[in-house]
PDB file of C-alpha atoms in Angstrom:
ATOM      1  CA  UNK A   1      -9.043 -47.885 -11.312  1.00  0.00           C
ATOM      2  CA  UNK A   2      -7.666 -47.670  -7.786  1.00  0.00           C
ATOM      3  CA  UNK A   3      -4.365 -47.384  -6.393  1.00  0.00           C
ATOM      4  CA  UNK A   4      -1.183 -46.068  -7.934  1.00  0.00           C
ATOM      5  CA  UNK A   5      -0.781 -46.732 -11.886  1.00  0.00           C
ATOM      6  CA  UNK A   6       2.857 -45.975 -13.662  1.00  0.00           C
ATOM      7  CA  UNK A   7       3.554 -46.317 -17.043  1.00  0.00           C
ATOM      8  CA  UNK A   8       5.146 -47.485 -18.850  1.00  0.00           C
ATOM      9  CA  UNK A   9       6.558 -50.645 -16.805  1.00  0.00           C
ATOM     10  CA  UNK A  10       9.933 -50.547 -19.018  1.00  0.00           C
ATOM     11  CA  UNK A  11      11.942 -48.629 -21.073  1.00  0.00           C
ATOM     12  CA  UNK A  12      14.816 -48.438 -23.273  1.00  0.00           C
ATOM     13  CA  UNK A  13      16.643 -45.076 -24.397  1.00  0.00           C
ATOM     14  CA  UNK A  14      19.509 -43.749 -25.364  1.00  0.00           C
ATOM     15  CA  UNK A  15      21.778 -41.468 -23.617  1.00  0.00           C
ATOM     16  CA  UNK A  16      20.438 -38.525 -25.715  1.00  0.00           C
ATOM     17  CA  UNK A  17      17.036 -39.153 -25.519  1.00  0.00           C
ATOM     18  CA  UNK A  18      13.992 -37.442 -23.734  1.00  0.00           C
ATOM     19  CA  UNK A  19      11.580 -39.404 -21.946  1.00  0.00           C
ATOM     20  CA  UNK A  20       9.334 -39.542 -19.258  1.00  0.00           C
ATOM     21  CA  UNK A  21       7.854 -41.283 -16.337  1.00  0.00           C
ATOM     22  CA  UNK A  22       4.324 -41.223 -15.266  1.00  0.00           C
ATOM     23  CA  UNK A  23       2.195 -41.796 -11.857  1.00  0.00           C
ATOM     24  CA  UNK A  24      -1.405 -41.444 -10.968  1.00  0.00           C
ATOM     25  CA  UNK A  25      -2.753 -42.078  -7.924  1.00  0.00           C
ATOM     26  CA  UNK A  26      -6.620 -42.609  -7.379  1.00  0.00           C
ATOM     27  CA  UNK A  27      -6.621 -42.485  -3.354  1.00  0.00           C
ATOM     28  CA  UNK A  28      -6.788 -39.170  -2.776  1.00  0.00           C
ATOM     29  CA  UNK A  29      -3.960 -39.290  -1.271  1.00  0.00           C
ATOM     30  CA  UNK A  30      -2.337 -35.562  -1.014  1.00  0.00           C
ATOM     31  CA  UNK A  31       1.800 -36.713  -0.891  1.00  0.00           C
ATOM     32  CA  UNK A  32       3.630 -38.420  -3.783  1.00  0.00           C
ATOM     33  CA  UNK A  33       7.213 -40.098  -3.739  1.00  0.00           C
ATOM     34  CA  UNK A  34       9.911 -40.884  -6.344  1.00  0.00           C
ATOM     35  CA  UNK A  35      12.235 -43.638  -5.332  1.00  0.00           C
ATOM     36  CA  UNK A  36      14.919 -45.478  -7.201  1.00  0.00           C
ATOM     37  CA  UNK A  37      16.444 -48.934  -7.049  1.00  0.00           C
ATOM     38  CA  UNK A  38      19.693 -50.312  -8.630  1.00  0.00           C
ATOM     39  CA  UNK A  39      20.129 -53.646  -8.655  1.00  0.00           C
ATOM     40  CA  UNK A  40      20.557 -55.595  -5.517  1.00  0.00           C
ATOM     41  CA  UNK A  41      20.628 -52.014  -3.748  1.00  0.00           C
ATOM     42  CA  UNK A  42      17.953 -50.778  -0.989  1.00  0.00           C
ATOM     43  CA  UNK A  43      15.717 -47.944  -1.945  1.00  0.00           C
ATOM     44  CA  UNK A  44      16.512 -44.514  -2.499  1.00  0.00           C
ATOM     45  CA  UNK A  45      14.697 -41.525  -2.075  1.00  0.00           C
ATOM     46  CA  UNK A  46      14.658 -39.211  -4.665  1.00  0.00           C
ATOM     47  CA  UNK A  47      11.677 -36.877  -4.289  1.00  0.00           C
ATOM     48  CA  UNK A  48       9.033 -35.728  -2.139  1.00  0.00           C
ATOM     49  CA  UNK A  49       5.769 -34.118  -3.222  1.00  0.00           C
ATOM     50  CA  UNK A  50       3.390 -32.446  -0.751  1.00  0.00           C
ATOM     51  CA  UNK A  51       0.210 -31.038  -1.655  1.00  0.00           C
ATOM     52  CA  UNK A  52       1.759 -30.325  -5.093  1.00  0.00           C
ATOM     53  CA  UNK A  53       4.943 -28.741  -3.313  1.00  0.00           C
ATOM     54  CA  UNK A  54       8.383 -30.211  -3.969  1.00  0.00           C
ATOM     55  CA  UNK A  55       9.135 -30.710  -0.267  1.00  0.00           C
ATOM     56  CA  UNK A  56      12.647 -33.059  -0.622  1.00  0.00           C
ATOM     57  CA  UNK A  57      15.105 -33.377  -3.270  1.00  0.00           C
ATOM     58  CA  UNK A  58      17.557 -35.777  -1.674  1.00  0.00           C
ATOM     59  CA  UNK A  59      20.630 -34.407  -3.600  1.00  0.00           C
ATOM     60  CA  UNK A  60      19.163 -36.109  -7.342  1.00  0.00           C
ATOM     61  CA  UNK A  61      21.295 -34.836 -10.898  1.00  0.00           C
ATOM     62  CA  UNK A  62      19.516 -32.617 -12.192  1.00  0.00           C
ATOM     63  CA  UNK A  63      18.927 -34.782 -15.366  1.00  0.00           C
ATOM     64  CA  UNK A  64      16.048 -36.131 -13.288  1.00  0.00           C
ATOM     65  CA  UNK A  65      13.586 -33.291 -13.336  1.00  0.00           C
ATOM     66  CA  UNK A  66      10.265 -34.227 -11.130  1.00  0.00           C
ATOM     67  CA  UNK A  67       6.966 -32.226 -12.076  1.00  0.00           C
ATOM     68  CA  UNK A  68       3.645 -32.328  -9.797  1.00  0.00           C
ATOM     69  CA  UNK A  69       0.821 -30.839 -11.902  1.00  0.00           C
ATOM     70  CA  UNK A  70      -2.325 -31.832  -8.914  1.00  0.00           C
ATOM     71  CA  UNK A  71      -1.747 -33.989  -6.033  1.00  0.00           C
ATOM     72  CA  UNK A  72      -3.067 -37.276  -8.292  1.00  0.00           C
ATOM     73  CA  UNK A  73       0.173 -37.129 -10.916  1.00  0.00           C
ATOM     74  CA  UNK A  74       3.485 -37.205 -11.041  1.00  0.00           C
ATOM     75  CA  UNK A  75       6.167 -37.008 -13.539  1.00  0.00           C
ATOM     76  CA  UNK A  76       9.747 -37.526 -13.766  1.00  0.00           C
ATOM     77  CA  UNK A  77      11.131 -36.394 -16.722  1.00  0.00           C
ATOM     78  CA  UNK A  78      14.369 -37.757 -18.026  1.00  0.00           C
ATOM     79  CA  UNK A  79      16.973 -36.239 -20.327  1.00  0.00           C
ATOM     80  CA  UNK A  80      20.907 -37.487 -21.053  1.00  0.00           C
ATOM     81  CA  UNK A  81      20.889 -39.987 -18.738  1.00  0.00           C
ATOM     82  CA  UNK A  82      23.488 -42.519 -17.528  1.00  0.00           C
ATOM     83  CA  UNK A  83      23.703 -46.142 -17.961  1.00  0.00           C
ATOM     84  CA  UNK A  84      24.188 -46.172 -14.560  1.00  0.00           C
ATOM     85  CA  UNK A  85      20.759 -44.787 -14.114  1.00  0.00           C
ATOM     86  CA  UNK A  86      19.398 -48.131 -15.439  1.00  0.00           C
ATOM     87  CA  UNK A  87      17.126 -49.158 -12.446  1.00  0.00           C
ATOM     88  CA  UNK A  88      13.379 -49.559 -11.061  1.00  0.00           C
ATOM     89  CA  UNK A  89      11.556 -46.455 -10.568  1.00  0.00           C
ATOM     90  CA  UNK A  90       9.290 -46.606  -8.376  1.00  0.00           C
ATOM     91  CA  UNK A  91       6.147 -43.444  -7.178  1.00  0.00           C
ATOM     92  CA  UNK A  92       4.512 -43.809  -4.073  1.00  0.00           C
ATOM     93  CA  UNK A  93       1.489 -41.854  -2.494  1.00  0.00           C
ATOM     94  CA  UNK A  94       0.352 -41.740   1.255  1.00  0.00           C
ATOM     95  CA  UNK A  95      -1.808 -39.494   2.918  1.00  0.00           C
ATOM     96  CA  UNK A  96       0.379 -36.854   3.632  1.00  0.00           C
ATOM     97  CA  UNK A  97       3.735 -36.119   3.870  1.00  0.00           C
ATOM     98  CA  UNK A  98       3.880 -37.301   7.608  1.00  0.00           C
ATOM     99  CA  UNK A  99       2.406 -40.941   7.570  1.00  0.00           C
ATOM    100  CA  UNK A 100       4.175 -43.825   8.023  1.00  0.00           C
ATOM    101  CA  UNK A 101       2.324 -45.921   5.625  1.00  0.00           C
ATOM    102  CA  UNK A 102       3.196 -46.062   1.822  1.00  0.00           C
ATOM    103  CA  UNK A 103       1.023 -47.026  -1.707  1.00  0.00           C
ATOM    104  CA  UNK A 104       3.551 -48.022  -4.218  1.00  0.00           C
ATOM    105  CA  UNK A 105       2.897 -48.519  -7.952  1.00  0.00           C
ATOM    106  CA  UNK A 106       4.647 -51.764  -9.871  1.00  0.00           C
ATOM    107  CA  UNK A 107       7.644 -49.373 -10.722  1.00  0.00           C
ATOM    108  CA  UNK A 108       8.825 -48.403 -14.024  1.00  0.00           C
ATOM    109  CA  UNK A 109      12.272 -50.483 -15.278  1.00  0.00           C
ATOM    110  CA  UNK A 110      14.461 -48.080 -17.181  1.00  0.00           C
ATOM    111  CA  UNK A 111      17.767 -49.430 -19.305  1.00  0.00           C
ATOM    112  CA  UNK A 112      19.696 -46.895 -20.797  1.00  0.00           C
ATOM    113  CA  UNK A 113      21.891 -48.081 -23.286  1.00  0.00           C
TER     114      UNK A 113
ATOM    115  CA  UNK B   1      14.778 -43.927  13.487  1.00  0.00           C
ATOM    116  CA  UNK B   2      16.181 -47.210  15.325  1.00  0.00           C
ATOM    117  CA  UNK B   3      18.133 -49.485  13.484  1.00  0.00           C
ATOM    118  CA  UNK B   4      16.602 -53.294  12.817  1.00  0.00           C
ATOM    119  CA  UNK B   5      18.264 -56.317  12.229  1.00  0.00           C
ATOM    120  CA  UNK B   6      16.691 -58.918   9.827  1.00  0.00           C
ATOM    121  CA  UNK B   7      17.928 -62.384   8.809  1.00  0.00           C
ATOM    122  CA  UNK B   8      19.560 -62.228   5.233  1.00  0.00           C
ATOM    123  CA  UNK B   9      17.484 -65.258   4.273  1.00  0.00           C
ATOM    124  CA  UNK B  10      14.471 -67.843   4.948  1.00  0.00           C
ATOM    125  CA  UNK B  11      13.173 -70.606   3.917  1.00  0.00           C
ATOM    126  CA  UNK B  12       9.476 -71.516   4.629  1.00  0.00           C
ATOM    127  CA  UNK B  13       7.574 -74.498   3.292  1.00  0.00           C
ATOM    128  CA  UNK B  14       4.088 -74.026   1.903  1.00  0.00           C
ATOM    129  CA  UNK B  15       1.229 -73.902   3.895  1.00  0.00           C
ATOM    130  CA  UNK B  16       3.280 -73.578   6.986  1.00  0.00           C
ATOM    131  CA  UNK B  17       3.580 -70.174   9.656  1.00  0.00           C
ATOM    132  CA  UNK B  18       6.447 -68.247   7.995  1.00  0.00           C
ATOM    133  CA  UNK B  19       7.822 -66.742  11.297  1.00  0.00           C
ATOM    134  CA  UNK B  20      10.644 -63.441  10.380  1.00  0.00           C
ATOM    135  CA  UNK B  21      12.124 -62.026  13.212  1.00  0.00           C
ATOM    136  CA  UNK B  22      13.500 -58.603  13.705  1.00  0.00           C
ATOM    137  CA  UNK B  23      15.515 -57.055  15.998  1.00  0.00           C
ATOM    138  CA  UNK B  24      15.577 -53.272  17.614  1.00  0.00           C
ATOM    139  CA  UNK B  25      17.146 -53.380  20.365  1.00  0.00           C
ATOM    140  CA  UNK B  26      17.414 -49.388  20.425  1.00  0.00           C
ATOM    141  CA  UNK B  27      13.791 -48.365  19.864  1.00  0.00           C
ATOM    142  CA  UNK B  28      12.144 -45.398  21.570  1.00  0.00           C
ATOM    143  CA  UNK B  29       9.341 -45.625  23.284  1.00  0.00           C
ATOM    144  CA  UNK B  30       7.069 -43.548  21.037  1.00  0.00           C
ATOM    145  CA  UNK B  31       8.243 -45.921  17.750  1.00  0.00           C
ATOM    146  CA  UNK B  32       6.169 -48.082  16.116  1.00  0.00           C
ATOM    147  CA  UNK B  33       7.247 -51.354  14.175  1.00  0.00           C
ATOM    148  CA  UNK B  34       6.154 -51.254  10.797  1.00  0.00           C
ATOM    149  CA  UNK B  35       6.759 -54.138   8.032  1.00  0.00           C
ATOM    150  CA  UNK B  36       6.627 -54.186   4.103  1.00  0.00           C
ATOM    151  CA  UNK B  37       7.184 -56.493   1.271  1.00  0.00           C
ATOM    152  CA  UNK B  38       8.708 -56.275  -2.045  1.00  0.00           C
ATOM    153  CA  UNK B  39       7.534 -59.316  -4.281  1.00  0.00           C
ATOM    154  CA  UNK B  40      10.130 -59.340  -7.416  1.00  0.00           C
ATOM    155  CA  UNK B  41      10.476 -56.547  -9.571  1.00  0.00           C
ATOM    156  CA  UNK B  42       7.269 -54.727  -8.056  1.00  0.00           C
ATOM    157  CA  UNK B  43       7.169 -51.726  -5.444  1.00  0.00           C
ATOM    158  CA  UNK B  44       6.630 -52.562  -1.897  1.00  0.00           C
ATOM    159  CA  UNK B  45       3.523 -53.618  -0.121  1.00  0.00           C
ATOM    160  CA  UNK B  46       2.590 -52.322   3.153  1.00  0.00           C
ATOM    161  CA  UNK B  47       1.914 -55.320   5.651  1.00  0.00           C
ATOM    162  CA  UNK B  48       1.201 -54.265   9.097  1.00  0.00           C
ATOM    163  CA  UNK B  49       2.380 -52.273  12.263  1.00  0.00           C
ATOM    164  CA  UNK B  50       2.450 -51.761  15.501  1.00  0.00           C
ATOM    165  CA  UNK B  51       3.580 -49.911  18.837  1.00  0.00           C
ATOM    166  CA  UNK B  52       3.377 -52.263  21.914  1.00  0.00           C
ATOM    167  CA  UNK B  53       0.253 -54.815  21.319  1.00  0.00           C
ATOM    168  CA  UNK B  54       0.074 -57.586  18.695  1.00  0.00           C
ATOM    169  CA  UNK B  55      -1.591 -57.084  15.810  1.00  0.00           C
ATOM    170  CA  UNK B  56      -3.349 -58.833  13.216  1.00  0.00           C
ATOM    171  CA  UNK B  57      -4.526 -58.426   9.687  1.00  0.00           C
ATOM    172  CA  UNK B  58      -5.761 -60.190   6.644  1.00  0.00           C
ATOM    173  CA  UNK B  59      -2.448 -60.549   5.607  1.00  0.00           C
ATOM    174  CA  UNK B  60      -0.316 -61.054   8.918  1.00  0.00           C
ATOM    175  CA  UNK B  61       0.231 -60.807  12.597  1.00  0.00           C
ATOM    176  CA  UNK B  62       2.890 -58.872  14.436  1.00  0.00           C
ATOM    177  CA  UNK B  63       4.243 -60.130  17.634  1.00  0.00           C
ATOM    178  CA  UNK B  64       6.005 -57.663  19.680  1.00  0.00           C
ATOM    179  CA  UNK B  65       8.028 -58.387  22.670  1.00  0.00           C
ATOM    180  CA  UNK B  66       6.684 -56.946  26.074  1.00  0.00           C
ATOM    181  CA  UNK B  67      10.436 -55.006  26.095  1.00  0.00           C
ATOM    182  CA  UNK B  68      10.018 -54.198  22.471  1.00  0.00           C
ATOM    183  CA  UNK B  69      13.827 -54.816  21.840  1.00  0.00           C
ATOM    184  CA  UNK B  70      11.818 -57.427  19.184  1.00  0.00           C
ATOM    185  CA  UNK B  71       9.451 -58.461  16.488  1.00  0.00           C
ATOM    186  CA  UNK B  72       8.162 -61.334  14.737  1.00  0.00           C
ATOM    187  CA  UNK B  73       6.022 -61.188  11.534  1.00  0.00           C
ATOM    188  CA  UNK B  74       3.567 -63.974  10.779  1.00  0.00           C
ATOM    189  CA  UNK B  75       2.344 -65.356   7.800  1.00  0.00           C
ATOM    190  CA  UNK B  76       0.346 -68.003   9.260  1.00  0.00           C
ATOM    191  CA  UNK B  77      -0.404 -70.349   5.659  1.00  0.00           C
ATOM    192  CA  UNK B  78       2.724 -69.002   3.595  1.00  0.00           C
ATOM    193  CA  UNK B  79       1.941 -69.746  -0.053  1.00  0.00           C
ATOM    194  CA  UNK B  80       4.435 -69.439  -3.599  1.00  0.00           C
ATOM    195  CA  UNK B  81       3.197 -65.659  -3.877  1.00  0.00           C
ATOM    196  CA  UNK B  82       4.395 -65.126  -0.182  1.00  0.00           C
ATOM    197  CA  UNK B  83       8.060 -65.018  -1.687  1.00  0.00           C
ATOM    198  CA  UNK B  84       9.149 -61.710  -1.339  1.00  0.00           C
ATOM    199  CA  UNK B  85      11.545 -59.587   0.691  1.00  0.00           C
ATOM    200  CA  UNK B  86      10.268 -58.507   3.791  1.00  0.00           C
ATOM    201  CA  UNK B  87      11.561 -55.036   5.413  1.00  0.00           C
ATOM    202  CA  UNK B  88      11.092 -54.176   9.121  1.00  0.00           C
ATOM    203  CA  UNK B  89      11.112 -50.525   9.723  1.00  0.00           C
ATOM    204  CA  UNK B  90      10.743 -48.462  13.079  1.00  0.00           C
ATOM    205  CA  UNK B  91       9.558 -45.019  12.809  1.00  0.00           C
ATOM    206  CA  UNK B  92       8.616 -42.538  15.010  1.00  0.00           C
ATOM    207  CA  UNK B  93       4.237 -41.717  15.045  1.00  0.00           C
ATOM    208  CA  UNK B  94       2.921 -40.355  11.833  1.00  0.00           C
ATOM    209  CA  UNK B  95       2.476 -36.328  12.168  1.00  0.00           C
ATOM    210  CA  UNK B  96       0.462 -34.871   9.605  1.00  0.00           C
ATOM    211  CA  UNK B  97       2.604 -33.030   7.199  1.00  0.00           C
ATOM    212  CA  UNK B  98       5.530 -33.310   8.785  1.00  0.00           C
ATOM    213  CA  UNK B  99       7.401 -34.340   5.858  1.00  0.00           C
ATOM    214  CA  UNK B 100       8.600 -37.581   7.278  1.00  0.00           C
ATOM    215  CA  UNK B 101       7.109 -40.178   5.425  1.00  0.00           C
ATOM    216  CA  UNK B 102       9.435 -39.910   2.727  1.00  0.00           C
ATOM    217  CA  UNK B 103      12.643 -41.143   4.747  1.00  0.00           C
ATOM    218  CA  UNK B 104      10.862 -44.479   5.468  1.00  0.00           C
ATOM    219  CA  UNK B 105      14.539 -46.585   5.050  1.00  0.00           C
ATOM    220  CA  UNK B 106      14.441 -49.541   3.412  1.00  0.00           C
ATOM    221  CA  UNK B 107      17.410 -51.565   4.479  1.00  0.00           C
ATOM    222  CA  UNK B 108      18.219 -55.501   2.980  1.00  0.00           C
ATOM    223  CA  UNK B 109      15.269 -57.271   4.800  1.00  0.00           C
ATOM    224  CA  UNK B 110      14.834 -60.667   4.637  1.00  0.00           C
ATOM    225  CA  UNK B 111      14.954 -62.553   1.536  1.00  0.00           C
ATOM    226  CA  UNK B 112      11.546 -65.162   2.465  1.00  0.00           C
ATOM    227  CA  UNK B 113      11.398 -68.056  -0.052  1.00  0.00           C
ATOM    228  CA  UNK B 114       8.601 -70.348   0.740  1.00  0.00           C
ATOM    229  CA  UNK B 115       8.890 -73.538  -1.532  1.00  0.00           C
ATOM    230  CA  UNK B 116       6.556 -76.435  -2.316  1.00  0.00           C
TER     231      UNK B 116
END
């Protein structure tokens, strides 16, 4: 399998519910990227990854909580979220944490009800 | 990193060039034009980039004006699955590690709809 996977594509939870996202990358790519996007919104970042080091967390609630066991995964782990978190989640690998050029996966869709 | 302006909108009719301008009126001379895609509901594609020369790639070519105030992306046969928005970015050269890559901004683009 090539490229970057997520799973699952959607999900539906509660506001007191623990769940998480997943991301693998097969590039070998050594920098991985959480971004979020709300409805008719740009992209946000949310976190940077490099070489398994958190290197940016662009001011995110700390009821997103990212987790970077080897530079191929990625996690973000969510607990008591916000309707208003409802959105596309999207990872994304590249090189390093200095390129220009982006993978993305097909994004996650989270509702929280 | 400069700021582009994009078009809103496009139509384009299948088979035909899809030509998408962007403007950047204030780039530096070490920037490069880059340009993704975001098909519905998916993460975005990288296209294609450039500093000074046009380019071309399987998927496009990128026209860039001698004064580099400007760009136009091509899609020379635009087909249904070319509908997508289309982001122009300008960012300064990759340096390894740098910790840059992440504040690639994605602004509104250009909403492309190529129809039958």
């Amino acid at each position: 399998e090539t490229g970057v996977t997520q799973t699952p594509r959607h999900l539906v939870m509660g506001m007191t519910n623990k769940k998480s996202l997943k991301c693998e990358q097969h590039l070998g790519h050594n920098a991985m990227y959480w971004y979020k996007q709300s409805a008719k919104k740009p992209l946000e970042l949310m976190f940077v990854y490099n070489f398994k080091e958190q290197t940016e967390n662009n001011s995110v609630p700390s009821r997103f909580s990212p987790e970077c066991p080897n530079s191929s995964h990625l996690f973000l782990h969510l607990h008591t979220l916000q309707p208003e978190d409802s959105a596309l989640y999207l990872c994304a690998s590249s090189q390093d944490a200095g390129a220009n050029v982006l993978t993305f996966g097909a994004g996650s869709r989270l509702t929280v009800l | 990193d400069a700021k582009t302006t994009q078009p809103p909108s496009m139509d384009c009719a299948e088979g035909r060039a899809a030509n998408l301008p962007c403007n950047h009126s204030t780039i530096s001379g070490n920037e490069y034009v880059y340009w993704y895609r975001q098909i519905h509901s998916q993460g975005p594609q990288y296209i294609i980039h450039g500093l000074k020369n046009n380019e071309t790639n399987e998927m496009a070519s990128l026209i860039i004006t001698e004064d580099r105030k400007s760009s136009t992306l091509i899609l020379p046969h635009a087909t249904l699955r070319d509908t997508a928005v289309y982001y122009c970015i300008v960012r300064p050269p990759p340096i390894r590690n740098s910790g840059n890559t992440g504040k690639l901004i994605f602004g509104q683009g250009t909403t492309l709809q190529v129809k039958p």
